[in-house]
PDB file of N, CA and C in Angstrom:
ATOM      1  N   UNK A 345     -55.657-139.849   0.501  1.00 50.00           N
ATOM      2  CA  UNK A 345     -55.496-138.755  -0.448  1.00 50.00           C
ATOM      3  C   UNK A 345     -54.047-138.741  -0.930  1.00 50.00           C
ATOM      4  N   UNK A 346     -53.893-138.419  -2.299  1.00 57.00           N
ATOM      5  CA  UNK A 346     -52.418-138.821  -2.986  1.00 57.00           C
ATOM      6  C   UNK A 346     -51.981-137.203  -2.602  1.00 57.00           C
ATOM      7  N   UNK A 347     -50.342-137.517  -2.559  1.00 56.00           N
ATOM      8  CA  UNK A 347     -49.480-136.069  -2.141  1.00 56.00           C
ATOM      9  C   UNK A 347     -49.867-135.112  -3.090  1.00 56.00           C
ATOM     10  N   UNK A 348     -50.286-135.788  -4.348  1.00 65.00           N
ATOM     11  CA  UNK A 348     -50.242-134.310  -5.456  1.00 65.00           C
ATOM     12  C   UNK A 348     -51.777-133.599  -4.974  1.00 65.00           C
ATOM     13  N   UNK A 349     -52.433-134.248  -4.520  1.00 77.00           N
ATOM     14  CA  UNK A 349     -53.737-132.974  -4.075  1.00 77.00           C
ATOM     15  C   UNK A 349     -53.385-132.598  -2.912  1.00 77.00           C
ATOM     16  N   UNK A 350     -52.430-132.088  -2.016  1.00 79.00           N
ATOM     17  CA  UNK A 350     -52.261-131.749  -0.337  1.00 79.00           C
ATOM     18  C   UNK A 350     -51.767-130.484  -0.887  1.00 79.00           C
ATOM     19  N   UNK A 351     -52.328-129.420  -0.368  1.00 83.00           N
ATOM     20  CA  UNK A 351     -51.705-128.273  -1.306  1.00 83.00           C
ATOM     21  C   UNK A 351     -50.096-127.692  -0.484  1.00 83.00           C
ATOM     22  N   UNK A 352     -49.288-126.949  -0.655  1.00 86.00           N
ATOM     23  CA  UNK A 352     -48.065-127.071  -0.890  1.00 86.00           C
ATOM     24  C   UNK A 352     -47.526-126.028   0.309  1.00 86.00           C
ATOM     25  N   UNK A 353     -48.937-125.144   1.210  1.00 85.00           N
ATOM     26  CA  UNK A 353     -48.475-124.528   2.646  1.00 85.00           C
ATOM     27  C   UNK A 353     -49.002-125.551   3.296  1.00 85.00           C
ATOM     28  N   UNK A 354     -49.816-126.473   3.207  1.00 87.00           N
ATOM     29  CA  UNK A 354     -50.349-127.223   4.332  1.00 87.00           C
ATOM     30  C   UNK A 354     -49.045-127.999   4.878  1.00 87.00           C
ATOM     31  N   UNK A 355     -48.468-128.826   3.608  1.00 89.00           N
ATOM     32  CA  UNK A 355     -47.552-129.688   3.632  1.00 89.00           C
ATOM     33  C   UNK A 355     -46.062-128.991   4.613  1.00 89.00           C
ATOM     34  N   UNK A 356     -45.991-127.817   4.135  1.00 92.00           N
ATOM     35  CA  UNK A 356     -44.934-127.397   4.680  1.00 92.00           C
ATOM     36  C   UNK A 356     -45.049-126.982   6.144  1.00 92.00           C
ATOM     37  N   UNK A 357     -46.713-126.806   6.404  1.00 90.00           N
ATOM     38  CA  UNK A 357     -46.879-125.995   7.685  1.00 90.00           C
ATOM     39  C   UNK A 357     -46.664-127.646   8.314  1.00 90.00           C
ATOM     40  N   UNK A 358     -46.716-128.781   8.173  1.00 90.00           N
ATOM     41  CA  UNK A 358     -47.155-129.921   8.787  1.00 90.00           C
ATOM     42  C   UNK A 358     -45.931-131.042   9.200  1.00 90.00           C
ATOM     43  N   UNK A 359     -44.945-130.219   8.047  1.00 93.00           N
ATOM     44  CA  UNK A 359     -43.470-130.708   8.091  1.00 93.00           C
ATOM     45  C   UNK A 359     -42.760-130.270   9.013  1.00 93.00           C
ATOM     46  N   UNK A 360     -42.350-128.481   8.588  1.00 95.00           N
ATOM     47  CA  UNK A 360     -41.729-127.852   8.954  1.00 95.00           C
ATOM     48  C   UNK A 360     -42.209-126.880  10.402  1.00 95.00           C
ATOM     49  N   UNK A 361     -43.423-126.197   9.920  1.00 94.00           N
ATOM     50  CA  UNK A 361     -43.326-125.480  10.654  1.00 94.00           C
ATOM     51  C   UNK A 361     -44.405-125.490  12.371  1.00 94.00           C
ATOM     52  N   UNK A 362     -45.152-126.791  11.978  1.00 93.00           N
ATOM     53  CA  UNK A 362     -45.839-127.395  13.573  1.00 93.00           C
ATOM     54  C   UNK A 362     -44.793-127.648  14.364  1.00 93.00           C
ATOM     55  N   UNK A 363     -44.139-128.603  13.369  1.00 94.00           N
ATOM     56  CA  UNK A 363     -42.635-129.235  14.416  1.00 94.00           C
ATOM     57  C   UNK A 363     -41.688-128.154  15.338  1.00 94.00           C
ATOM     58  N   UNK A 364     -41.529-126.558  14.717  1.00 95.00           N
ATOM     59  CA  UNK A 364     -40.854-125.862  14.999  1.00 95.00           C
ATOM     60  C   UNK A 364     -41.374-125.487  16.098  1.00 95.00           C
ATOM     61  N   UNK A 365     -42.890-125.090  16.030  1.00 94.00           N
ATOM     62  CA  UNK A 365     -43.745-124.290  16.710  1.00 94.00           C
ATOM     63  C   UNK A 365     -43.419-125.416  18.047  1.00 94.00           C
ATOM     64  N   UNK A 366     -43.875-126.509  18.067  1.00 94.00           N
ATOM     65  CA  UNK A 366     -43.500-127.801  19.175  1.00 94.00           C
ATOM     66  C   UNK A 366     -42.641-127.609  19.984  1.00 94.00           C
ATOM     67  N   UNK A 367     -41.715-127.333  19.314  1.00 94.00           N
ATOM     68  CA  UNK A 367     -40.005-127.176  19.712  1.00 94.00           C
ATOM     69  C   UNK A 367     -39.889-125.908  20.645  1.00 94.00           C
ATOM     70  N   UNK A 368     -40.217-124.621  19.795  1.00 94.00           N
ATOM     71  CA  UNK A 368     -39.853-123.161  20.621  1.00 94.00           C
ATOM     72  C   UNK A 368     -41.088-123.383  21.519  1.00 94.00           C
ATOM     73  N   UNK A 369     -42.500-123.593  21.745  1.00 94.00           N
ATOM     74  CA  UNK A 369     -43.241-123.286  22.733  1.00 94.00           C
ATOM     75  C   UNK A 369     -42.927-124.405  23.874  1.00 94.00           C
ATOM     76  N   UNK A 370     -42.534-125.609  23.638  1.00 94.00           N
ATOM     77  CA  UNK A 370     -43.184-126.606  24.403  1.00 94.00           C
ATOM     78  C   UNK A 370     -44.090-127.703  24.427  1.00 94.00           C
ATOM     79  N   UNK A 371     -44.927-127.374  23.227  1.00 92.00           N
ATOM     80  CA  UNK A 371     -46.560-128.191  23.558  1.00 92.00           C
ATOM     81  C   UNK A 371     -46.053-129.685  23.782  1.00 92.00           C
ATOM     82  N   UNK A 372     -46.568-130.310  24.891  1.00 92.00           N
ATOM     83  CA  UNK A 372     -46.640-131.686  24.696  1.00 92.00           C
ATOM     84  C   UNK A 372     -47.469-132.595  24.110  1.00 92.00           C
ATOM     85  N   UNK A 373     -48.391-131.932  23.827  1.00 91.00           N
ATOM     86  CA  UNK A 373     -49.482-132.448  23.207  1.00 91.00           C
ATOM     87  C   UNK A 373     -49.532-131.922  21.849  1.00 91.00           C
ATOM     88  N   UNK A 374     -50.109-133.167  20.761  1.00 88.00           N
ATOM     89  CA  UNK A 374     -49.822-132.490  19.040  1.00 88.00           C
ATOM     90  C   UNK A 374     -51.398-131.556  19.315  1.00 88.00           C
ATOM     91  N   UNK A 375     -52.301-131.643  19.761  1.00 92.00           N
ATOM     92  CA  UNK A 375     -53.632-130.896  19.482  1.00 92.00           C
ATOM     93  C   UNK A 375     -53.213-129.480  20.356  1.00 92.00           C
ATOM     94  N   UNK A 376     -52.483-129.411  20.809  1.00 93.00           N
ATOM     95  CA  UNK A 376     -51.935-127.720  21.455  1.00 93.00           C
ATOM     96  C   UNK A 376     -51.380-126.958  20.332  1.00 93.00           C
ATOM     97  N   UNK A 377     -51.005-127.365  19.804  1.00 93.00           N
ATOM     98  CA  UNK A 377     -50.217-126.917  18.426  1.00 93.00           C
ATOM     99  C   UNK A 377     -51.273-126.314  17.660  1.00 93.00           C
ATOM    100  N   UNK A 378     -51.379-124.376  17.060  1.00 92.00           N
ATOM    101  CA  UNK A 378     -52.009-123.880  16.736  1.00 92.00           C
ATOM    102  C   UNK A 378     -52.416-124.641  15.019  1.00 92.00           C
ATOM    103  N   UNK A 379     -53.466-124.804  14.457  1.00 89.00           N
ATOM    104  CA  UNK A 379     -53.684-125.296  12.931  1.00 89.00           C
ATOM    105  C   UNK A 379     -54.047-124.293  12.317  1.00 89.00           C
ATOM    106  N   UNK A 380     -54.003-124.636  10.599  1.00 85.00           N
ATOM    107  CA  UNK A 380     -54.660-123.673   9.775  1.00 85.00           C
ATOM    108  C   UNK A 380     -56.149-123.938   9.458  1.00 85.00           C
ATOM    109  N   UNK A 381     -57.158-122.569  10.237  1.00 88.00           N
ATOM    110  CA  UNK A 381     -58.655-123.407   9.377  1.00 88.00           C
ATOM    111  C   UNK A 381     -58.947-122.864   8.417  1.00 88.00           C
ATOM    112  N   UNK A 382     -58.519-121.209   8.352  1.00 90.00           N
ATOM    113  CA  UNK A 382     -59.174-120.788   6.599  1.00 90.00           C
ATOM    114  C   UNK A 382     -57.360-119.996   6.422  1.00 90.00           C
ATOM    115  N   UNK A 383     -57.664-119.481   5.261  1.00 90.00           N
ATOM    116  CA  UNK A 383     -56.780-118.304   4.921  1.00 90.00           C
ATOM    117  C   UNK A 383     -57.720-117.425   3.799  1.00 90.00           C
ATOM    118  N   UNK A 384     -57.430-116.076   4.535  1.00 92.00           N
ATOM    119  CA  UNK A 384     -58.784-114.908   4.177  1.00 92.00           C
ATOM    120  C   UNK A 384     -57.322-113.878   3.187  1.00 92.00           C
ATOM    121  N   UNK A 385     -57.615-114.113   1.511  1.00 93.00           N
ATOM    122  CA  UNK A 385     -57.001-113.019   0.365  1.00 93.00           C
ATOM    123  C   UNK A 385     -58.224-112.059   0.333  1.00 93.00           C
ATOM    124  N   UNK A 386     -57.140-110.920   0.808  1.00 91.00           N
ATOM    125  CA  UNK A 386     -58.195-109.591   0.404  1.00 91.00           C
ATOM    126  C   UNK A 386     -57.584-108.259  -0.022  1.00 91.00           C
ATOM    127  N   UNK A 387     -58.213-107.634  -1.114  1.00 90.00           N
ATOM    128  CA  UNK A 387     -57.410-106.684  -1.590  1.00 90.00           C
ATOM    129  C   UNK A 387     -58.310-105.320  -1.503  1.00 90.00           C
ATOM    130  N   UNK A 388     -57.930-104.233  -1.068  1.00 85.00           N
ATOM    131  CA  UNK A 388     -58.549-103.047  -0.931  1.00 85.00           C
ATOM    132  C   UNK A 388     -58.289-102.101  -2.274  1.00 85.00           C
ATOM    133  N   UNK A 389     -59.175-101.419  -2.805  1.00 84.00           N
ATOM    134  CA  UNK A 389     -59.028-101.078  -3.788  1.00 84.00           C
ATOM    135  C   UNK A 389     -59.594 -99.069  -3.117  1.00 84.00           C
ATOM    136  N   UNK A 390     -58.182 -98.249  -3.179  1.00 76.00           N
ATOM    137  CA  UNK A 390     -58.461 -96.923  -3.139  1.00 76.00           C
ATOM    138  C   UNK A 390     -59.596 -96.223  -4.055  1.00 76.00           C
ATOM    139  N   UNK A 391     -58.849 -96.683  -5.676  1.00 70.00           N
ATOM    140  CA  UNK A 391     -59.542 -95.904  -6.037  1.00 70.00           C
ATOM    141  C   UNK A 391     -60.865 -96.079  -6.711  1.00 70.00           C
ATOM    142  N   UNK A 392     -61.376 -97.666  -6.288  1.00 61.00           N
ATOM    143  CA  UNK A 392     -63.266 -97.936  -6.450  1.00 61.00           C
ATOM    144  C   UNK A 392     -63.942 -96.876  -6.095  1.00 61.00           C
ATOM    145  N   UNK A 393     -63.803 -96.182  -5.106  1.00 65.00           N
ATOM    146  CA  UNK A 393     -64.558 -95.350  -4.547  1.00 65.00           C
ATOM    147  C   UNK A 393     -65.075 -94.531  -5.703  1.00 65.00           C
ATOM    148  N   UNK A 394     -64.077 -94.098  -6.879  1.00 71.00           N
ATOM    149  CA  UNK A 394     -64.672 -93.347  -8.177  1.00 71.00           C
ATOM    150  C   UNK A 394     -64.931 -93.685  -9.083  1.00 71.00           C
ATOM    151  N   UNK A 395     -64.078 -94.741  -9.443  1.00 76.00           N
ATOM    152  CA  UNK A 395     -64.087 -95.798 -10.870  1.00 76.00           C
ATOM    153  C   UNK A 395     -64.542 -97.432 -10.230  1.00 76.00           C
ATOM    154  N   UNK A 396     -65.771 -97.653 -10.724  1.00 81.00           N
ATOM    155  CA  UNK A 396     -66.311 -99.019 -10.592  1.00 81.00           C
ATOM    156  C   UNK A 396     -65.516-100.114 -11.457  1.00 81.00           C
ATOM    157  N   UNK A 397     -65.225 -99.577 -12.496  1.00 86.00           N
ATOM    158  CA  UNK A 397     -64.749-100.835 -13.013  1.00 86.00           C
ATOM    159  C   UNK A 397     -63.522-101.394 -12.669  1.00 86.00           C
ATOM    160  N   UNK A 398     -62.823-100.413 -11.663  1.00 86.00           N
ATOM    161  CA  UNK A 398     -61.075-101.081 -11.019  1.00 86.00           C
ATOM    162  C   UNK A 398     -61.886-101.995  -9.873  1.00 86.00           C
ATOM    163  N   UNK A 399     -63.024-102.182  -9.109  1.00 86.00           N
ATOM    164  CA  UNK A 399     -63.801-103.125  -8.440  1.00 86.00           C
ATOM    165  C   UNK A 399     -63.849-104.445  -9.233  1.00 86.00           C
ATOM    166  N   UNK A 400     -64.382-103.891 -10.236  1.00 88.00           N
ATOM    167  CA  UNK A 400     -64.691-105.385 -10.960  1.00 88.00           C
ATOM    168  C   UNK A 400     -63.441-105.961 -11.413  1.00 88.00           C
ATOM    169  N   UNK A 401     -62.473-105.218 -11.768  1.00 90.00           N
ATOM    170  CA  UNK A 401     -61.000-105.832 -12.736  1.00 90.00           C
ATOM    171  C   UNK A 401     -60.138-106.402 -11.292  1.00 90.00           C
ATOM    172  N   UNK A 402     -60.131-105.869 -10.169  1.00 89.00           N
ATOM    173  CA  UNK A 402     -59.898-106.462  -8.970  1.00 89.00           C
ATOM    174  C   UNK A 402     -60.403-107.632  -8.521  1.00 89.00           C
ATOM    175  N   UNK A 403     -61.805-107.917  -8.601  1.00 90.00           N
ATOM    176  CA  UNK A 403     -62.452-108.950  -8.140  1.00 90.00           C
ATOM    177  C   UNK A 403     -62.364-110.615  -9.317  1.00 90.00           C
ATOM    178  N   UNK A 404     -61.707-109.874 -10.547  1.00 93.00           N
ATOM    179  CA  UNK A 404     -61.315-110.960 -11.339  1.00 93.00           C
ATOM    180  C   UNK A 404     -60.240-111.015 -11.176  1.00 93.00           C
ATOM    181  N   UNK A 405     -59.321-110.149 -10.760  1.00 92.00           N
ATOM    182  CA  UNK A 405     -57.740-110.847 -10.841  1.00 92.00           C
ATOM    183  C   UNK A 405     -58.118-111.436  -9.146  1.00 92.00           C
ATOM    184  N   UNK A 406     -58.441-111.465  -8.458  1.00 92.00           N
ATOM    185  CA  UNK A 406     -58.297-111.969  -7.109  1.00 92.00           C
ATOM    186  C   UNK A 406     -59.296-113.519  -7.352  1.00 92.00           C
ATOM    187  N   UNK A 407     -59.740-113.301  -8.181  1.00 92.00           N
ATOM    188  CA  UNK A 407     -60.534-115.026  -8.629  1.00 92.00           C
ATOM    189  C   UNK A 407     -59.802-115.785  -9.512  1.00 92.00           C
ATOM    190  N   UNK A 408     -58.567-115.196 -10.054  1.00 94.00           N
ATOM    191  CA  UNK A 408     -57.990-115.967 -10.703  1.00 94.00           C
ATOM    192  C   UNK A 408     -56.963-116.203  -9.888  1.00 94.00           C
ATOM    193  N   UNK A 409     -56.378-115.676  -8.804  1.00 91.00           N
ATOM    194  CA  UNK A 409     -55.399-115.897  -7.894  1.00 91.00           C
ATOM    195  C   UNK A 409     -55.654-116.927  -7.409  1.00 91.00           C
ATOM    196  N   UNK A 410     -57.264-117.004  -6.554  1.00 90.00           N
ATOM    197  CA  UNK A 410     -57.513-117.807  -5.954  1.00 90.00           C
ATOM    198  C   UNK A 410     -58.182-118.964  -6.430  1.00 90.00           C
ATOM    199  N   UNK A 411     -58.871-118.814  -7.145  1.00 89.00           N
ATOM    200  CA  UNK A 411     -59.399-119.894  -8.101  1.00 89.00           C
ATOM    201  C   UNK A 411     -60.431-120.838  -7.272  1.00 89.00           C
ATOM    202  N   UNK A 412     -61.320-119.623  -6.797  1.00 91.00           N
ATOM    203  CA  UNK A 412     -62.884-119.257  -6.566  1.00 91.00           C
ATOM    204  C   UNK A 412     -63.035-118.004  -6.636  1.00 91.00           C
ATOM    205  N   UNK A 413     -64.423-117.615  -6.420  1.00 93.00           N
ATOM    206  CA  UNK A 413     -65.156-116.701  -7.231  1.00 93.00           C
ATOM    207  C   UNK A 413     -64.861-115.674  -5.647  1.00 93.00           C
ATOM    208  N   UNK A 414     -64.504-114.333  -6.297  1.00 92.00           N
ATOM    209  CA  UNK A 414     -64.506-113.132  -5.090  1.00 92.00           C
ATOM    210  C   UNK A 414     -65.545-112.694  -4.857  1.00 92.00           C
ATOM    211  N   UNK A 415     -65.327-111.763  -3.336  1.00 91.00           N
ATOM    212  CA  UNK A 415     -66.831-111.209  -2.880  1.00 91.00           C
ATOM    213  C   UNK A 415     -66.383-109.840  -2.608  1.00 91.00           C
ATOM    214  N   UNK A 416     -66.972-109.110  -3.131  1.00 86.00           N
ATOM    215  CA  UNK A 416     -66.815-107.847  -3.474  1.00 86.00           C
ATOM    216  C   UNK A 416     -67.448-106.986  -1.924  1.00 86.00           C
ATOM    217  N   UNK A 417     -66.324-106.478  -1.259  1.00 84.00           N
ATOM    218  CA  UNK A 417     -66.735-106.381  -0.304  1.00 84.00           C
ATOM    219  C   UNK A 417     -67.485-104.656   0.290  1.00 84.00           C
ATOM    220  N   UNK A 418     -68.287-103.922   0.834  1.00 80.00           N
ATOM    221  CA  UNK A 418     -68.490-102.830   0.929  1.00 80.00           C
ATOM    222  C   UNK A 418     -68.309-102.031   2.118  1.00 80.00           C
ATOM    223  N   UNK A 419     -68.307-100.532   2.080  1.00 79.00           N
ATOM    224  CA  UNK A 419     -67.886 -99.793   3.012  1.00 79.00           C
ATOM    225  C   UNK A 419     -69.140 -99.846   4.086  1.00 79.00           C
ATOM    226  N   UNK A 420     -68.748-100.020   5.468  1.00 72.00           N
ATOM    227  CA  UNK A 420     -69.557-100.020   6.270  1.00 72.00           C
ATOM    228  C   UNK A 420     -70.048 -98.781   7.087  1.00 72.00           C
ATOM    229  N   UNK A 421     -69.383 -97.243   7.022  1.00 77.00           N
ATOM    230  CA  UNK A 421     -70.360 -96.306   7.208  1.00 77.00           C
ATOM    231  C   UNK A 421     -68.893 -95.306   6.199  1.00 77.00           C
ATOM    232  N   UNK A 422     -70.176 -93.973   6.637  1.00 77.00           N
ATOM    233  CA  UNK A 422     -69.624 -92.911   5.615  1.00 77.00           C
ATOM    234  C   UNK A 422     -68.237 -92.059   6.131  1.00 77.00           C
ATOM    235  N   UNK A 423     -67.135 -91.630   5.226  1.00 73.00           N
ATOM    236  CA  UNK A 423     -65.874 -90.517   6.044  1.00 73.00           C
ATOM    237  C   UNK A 423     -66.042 -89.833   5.039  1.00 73.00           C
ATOM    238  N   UNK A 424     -66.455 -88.965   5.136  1.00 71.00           N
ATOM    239  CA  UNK A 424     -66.417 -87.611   4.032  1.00 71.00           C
ATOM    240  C   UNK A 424     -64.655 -87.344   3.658  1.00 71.00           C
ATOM    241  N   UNK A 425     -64.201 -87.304   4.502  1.00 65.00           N
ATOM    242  CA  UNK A 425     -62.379 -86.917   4.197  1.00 65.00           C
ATOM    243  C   UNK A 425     -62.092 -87.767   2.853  1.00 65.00           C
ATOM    244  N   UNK A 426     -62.669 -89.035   2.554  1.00 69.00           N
ATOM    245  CA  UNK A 426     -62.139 -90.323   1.918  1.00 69.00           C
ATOM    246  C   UNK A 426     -63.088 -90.025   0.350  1.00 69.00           C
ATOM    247  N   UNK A 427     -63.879 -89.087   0.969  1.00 69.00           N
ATOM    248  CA  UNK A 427     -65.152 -88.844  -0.172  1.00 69.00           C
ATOM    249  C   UNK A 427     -65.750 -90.645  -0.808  1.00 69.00           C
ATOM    250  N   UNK A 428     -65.865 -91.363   0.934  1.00 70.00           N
ATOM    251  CA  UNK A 428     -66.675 -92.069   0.836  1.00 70.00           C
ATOM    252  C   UNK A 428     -67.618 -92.408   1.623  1.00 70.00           C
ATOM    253  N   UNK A 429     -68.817 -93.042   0.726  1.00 75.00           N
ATOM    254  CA  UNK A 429     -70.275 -93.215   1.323  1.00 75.00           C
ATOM    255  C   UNK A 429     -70.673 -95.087   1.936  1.00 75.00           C
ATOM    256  N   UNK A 430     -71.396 -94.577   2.213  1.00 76.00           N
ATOM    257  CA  UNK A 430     -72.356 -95.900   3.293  1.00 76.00           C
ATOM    258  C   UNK A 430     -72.545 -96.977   1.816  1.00 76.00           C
ATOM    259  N   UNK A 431     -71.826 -98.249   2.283  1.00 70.00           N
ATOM    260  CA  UNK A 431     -72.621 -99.713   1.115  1.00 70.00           C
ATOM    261  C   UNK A 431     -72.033 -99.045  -0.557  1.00 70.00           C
ATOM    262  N   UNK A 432     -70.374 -98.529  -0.563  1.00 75.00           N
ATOM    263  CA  UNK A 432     -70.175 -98.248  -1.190  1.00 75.00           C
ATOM    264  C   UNK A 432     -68.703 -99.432  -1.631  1.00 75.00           C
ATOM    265  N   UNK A 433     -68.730 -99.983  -2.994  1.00 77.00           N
ATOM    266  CA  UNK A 433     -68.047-101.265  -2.839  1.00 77.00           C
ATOM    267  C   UNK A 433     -66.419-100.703  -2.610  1.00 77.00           C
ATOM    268  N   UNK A 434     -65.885-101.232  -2.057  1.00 83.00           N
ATOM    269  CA  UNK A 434     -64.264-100.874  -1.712  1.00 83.00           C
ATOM    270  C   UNK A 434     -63.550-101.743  -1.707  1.00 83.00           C
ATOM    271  N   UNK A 435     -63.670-103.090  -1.907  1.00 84.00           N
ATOM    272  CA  UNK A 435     -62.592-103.811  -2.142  1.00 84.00           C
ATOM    273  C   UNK A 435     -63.178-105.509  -2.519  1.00 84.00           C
ATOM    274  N   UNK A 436     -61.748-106.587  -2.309  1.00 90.00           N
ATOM    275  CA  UNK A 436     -62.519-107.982  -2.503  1.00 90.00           C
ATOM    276  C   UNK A 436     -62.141-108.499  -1.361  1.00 90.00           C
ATOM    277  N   UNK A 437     -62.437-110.010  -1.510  1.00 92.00           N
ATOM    278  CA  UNK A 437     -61.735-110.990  -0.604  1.00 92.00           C
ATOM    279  C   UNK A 437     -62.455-112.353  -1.001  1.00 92.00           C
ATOM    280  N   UNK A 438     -61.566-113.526  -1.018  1.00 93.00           N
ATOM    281  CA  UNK A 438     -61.782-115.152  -1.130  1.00 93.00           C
ATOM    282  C   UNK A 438     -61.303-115.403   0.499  1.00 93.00           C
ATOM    283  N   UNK A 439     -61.883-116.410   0.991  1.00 93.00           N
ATOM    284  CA  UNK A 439     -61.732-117.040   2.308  1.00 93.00           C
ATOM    285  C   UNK A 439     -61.729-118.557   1.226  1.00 93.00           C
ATOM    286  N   UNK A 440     -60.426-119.102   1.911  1.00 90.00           N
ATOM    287  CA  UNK A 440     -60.098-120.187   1.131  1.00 90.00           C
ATOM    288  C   UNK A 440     -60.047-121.470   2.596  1.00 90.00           C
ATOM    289  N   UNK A 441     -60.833-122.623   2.397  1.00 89.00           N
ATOM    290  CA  UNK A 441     -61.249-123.116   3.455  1.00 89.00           C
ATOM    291  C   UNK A 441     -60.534-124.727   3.138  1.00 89.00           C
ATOM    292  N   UNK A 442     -60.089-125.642   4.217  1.00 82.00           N
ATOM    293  CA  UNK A 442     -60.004-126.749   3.609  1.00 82.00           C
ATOM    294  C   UNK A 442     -58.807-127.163   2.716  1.00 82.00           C
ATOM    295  N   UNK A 443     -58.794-128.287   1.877  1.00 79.00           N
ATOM    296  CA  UNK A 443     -57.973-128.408   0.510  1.00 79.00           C
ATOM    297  C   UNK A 443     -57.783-127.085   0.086  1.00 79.00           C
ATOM    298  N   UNK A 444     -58.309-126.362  -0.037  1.00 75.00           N
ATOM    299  CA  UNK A 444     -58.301-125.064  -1.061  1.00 75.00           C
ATOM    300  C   UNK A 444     -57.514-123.938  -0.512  1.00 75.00           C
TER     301      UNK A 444
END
């Protein structure tokens, strides 16, 4: 795989910052050394709870950040204080896996 597709934290985590991690813990072994398997972007959105469409204008700027498609994520039970309800959408998130 050519350097220009290795994306640009992997490279640095693989340069810089395994080697460091090596150094301050100890590991003697390179497979002791913690890796990256996903990285999870997620943005909570207050005020979905009233206005649907700051859900949706959220879930496109977080797909253009990430550049895959967001998953619009929902509330899992009800807090009246929050004047919110059960399977009510509240925010996004991309889980970016791999190359990506």
């Amino acid at each position: 795989m050519p350097d220009a597709y290795i994306p640009r934290l992997k490279t640095e985590y693989e340069k810089v910052i395994a080697p460091a991690l090596t150094k301050q813990f100890g590991y003697s072994n390179r497979f002791a050394v913690p890796e990256l398997d996903k990285i999870v972007l997620n943005m909570g959105i207050g005020e979905g709870v009233s206005d649907q469409k700051k859900v949706t204008a959220a879930a496109r700027d977080l797909t253009l950040i990430a550049g895959q498609k967001a998953v619009v994520t929902k509330s899992r039970k009800a807090i009246s204080n929050f004047k919110l309800r059960e399977h009510l959408p509240i925010g996004t998130k991309v889980t970016l896996r791999g190359a990506r």
